[in-house]
mmCIF file with all atom_site columns, C-alpha atoms in Angstrom:
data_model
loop_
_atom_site.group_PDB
_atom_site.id
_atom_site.type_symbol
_atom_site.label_atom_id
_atom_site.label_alt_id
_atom_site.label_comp_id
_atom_site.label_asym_id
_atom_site.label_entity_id
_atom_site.label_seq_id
_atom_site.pdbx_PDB_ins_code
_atom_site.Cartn_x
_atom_site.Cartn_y
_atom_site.Cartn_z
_atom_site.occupancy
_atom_site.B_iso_or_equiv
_atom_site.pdbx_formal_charge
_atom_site.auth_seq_id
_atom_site.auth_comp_id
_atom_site.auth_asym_id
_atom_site.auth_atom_id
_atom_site.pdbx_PDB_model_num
ATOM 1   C CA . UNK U 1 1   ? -9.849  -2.166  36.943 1.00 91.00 ? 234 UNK U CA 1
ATOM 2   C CA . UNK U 1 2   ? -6.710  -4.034  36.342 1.00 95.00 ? 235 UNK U CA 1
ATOM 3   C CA . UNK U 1 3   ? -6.999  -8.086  35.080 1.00 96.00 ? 236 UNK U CA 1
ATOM 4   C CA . UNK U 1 4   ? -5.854  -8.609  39.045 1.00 96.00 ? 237 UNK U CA 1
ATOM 5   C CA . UNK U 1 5   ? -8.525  -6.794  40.429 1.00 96.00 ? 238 UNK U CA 1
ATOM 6   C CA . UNK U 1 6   ? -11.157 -8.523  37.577 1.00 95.00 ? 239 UNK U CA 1
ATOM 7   C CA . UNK U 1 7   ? -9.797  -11.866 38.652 1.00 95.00 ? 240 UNK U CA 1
ATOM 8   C CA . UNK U 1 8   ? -10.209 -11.474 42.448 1.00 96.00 ? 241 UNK U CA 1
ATOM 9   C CA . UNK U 1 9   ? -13.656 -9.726  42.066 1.00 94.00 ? 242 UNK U CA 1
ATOM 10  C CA . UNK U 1 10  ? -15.093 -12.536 39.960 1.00 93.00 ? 243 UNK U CA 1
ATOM 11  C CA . UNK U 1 11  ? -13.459 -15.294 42.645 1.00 93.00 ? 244 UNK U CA 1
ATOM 12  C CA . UNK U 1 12  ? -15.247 -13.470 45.469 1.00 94.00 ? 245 UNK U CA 1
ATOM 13  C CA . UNK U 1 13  ? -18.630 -13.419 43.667 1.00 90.00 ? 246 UNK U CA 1
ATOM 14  C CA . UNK U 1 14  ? -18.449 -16.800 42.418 1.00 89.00 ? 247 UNK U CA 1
ATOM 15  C CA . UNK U 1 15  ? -17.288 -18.058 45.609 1.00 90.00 ? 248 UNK U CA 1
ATOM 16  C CA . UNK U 1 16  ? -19.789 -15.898 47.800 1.00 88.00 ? 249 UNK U CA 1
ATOM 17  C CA . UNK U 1 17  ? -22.831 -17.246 46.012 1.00 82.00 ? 250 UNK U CA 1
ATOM 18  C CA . UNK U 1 18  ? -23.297 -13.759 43.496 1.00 84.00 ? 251 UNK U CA 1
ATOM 19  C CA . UNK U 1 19  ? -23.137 -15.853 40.318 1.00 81.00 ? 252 UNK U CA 1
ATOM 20  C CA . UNK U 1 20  ? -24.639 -16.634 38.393 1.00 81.00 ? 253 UNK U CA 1
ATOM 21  C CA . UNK U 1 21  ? -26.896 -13.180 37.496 1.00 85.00 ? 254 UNK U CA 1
ATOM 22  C CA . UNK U 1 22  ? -30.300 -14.782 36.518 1.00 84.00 ? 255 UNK U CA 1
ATOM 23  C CA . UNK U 1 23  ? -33.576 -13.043 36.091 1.00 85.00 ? 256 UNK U CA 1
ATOM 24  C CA . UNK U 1 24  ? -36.661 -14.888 37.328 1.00 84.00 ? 257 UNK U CA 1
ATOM 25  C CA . UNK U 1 25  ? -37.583 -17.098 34.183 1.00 85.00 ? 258 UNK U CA 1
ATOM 26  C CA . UNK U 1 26  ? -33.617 -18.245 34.418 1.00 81.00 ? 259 UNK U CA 1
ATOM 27  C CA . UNK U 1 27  ? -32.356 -15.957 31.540 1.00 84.00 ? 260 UNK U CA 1
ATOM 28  C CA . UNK U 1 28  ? -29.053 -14.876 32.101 1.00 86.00 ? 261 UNK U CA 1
ATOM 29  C CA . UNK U 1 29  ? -28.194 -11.366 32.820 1.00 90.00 ? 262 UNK U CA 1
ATOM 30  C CA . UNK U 1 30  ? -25.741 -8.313  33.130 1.00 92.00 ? 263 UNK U CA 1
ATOM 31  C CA . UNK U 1 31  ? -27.314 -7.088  36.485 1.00 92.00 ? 264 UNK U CA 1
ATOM 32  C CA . UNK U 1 32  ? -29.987 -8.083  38.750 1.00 89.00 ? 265 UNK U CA 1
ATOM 33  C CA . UNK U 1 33  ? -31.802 -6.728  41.654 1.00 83.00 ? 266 UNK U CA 1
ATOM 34  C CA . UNK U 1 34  ? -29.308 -6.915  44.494 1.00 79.00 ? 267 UNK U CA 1
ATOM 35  C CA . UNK U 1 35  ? -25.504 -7.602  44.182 1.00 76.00 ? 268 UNK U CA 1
ATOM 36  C CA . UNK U 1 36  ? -25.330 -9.929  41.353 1.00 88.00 ? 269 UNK U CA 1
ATOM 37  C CA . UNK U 1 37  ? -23.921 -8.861  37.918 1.00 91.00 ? 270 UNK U CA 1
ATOM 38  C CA . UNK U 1 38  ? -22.764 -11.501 35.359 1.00 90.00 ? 271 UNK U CA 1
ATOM 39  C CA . UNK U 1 39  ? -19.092 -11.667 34.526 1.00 92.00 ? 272 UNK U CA 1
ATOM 40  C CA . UNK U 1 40  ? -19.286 -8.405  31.866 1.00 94.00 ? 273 UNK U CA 1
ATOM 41  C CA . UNK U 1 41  ? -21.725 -6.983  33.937 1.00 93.00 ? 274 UNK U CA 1
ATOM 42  C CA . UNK U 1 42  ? -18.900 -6.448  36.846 1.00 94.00 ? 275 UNK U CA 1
ATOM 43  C CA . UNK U 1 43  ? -17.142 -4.219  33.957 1.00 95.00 ? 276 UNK U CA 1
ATOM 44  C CA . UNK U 1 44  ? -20.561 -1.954  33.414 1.00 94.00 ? 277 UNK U CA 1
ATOM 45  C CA . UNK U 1 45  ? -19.970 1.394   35.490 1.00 92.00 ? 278 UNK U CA 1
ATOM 46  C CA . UNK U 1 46  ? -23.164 2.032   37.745 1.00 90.00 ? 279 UNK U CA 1
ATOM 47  C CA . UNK U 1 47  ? -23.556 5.124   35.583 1.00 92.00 ? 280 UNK U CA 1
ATOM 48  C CA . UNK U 1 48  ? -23.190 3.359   32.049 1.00 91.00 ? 281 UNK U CA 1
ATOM 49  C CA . UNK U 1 49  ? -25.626 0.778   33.284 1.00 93.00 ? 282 UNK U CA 1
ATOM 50  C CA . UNK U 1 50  ? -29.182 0.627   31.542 1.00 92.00 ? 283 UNK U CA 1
ATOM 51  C CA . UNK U 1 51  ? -31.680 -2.148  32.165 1.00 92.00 ? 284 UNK U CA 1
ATOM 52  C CA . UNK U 1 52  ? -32.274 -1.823  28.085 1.00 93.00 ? 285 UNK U CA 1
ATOM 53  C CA . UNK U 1 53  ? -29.090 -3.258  27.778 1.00 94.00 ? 286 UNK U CA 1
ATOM 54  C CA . UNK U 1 54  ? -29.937 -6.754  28.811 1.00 93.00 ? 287 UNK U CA 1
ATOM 55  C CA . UNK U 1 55  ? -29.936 -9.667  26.185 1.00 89.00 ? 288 UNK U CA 1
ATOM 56  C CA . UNK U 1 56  ? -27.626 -7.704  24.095 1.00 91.00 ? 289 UNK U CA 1
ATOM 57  C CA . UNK U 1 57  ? -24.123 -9.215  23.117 1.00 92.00 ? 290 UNK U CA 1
ATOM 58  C CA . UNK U 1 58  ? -20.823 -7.739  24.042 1.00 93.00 ? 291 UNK U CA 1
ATOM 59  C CA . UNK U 1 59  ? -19.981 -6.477  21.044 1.00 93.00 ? 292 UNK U CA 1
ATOM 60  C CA . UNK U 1 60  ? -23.565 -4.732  20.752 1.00 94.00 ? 293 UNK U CA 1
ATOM 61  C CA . UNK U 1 61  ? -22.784 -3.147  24.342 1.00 93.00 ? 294 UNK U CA 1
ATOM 62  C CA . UNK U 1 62  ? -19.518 -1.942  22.625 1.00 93.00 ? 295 UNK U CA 1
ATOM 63  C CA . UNK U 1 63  ? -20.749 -0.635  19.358 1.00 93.00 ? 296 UNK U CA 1
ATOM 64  C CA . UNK U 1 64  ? -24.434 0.772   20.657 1.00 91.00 ? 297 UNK U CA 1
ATOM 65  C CA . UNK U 1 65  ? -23.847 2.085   24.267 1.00 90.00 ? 298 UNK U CA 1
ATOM 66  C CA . UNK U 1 66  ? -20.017 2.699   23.819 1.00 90.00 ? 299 UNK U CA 1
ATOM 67  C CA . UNK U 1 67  ? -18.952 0.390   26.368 1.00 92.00 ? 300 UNK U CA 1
ATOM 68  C CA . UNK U 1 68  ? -15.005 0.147   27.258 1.00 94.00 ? 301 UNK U CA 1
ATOM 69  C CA . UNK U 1 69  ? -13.604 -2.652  27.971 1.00 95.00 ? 302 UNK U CA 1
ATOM 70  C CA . UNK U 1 70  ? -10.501 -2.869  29.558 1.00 96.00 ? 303 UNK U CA 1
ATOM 71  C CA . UNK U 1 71  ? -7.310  -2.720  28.100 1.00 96.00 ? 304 UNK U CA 1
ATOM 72  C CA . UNK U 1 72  ? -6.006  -5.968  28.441 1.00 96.00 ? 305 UNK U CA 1
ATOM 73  C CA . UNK U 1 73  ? -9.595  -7.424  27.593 1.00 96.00 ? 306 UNK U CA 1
ATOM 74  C CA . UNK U 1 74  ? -10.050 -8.141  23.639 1.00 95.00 ? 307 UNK U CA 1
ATOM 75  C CA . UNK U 1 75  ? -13.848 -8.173  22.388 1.00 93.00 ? 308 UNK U CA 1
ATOM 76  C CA . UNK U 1 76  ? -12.931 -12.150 21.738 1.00 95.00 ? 309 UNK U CA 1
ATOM 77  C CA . UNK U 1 77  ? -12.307 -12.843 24.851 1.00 96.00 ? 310 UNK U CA 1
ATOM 78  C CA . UNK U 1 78  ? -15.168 -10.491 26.636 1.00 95.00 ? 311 UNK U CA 1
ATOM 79  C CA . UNK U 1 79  ? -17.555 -12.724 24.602 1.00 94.00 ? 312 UNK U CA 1
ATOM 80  C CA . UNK U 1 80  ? -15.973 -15.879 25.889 1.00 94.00 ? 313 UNK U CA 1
ATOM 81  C CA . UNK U 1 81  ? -16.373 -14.791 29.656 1.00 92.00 ? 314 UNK U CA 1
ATOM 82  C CA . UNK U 1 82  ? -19.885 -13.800 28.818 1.00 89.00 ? 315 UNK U CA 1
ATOM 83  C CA . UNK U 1 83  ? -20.490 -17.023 26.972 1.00 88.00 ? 316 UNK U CA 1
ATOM 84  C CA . UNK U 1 84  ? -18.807 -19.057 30.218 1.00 88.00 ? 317 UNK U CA 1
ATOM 85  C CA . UNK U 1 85  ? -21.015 -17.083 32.640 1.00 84.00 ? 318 UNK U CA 1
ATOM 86  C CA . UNK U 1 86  ? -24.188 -17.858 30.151 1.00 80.00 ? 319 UNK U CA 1
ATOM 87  C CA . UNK U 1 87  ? -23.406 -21.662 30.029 1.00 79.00 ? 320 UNK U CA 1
ATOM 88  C CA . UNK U 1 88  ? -22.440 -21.892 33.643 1.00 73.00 ? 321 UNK U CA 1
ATOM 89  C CA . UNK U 1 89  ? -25.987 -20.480 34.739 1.00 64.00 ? 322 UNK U CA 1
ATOM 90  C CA . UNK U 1 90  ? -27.861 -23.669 33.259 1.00 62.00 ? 323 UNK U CA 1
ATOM 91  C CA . UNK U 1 91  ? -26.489 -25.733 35.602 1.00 67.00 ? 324 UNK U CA 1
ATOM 92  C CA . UNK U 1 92  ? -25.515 -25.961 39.693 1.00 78.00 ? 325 UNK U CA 1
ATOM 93  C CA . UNK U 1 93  ? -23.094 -23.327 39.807 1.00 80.00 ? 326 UNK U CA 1
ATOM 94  C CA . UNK U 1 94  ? -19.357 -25.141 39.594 1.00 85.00 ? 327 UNK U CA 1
ATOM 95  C CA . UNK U 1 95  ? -17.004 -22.386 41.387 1.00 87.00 ? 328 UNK U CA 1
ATOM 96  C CA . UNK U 1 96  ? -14.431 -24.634 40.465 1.00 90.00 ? 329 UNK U CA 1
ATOM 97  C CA . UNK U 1 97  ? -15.205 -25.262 36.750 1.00 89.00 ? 330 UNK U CA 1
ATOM 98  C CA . UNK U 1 98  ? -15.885 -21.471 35.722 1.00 88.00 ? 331 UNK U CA 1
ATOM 99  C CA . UNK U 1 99  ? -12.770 -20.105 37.341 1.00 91.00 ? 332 UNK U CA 1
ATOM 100 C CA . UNK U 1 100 ? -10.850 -22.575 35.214 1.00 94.00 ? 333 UNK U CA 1
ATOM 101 C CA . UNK U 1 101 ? -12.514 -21.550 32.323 1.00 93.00 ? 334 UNK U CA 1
ATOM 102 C CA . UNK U 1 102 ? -11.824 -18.073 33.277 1.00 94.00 ? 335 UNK U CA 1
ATOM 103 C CA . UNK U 1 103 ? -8.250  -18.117 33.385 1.00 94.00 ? 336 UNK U CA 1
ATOM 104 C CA . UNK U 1 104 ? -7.621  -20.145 30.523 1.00 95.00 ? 337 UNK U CA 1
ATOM 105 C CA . UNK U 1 105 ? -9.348  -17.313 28.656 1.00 96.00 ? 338 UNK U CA 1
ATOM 106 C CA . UNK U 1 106 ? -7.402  -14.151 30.076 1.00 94.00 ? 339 UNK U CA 1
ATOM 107 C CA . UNK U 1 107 ? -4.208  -16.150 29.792 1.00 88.00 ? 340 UNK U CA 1
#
């Protein structure tokens, strides 16, 4: 996936109501039942993916289950999406405000 296609895929699931990922007691998540996955979860191949995973960091996902991330996405930065997604989910949703957020971290 190139940082395009990342870019357009998270505008289409924040815009289309697939964000934020949230389990049932409001904890934030890579995947949930259904289309939503959080804004690292969207980089966790179908066949990588392992519920066990969830409430681990980025860099865990790295190191333990040998995640890739993409080229042109550092660890750093990968943390800060995941962070952005986290601290988005407390509140309304702001399609606006995380998309900002976004970009100013991949540019």
């Amino acid at each position: 996936m190139t940082k395009e296609e990342y870019l357009a895929e998270l505008e289409t699931r924040s815009l289309n109501g697939m964000f934020p990922a949230i389990n049932d007691n409001g904890d934030c998540r890579y995947r949930t039942p259904g289309v939503r996955k959080c804004a690292i979860g969207i980089l966790i191949p179908d066949d990588k993916y392992n519920p066990i995973m969830e409430g681990s960091s980025v860099s865990y996902l790295t190191d333990k289950y040998g995640l890739q991330l993409p080229e042109w996405l550092t660890q750093k930065q990968a943390t800060e999406l995941q962070n952005v997604h986290d601290d988005t989910c407390w509140e309304k949703w702001n399609h606006e405000l995380f998309m900002k957020q976004v970009r100013q971290i991949l540019t």
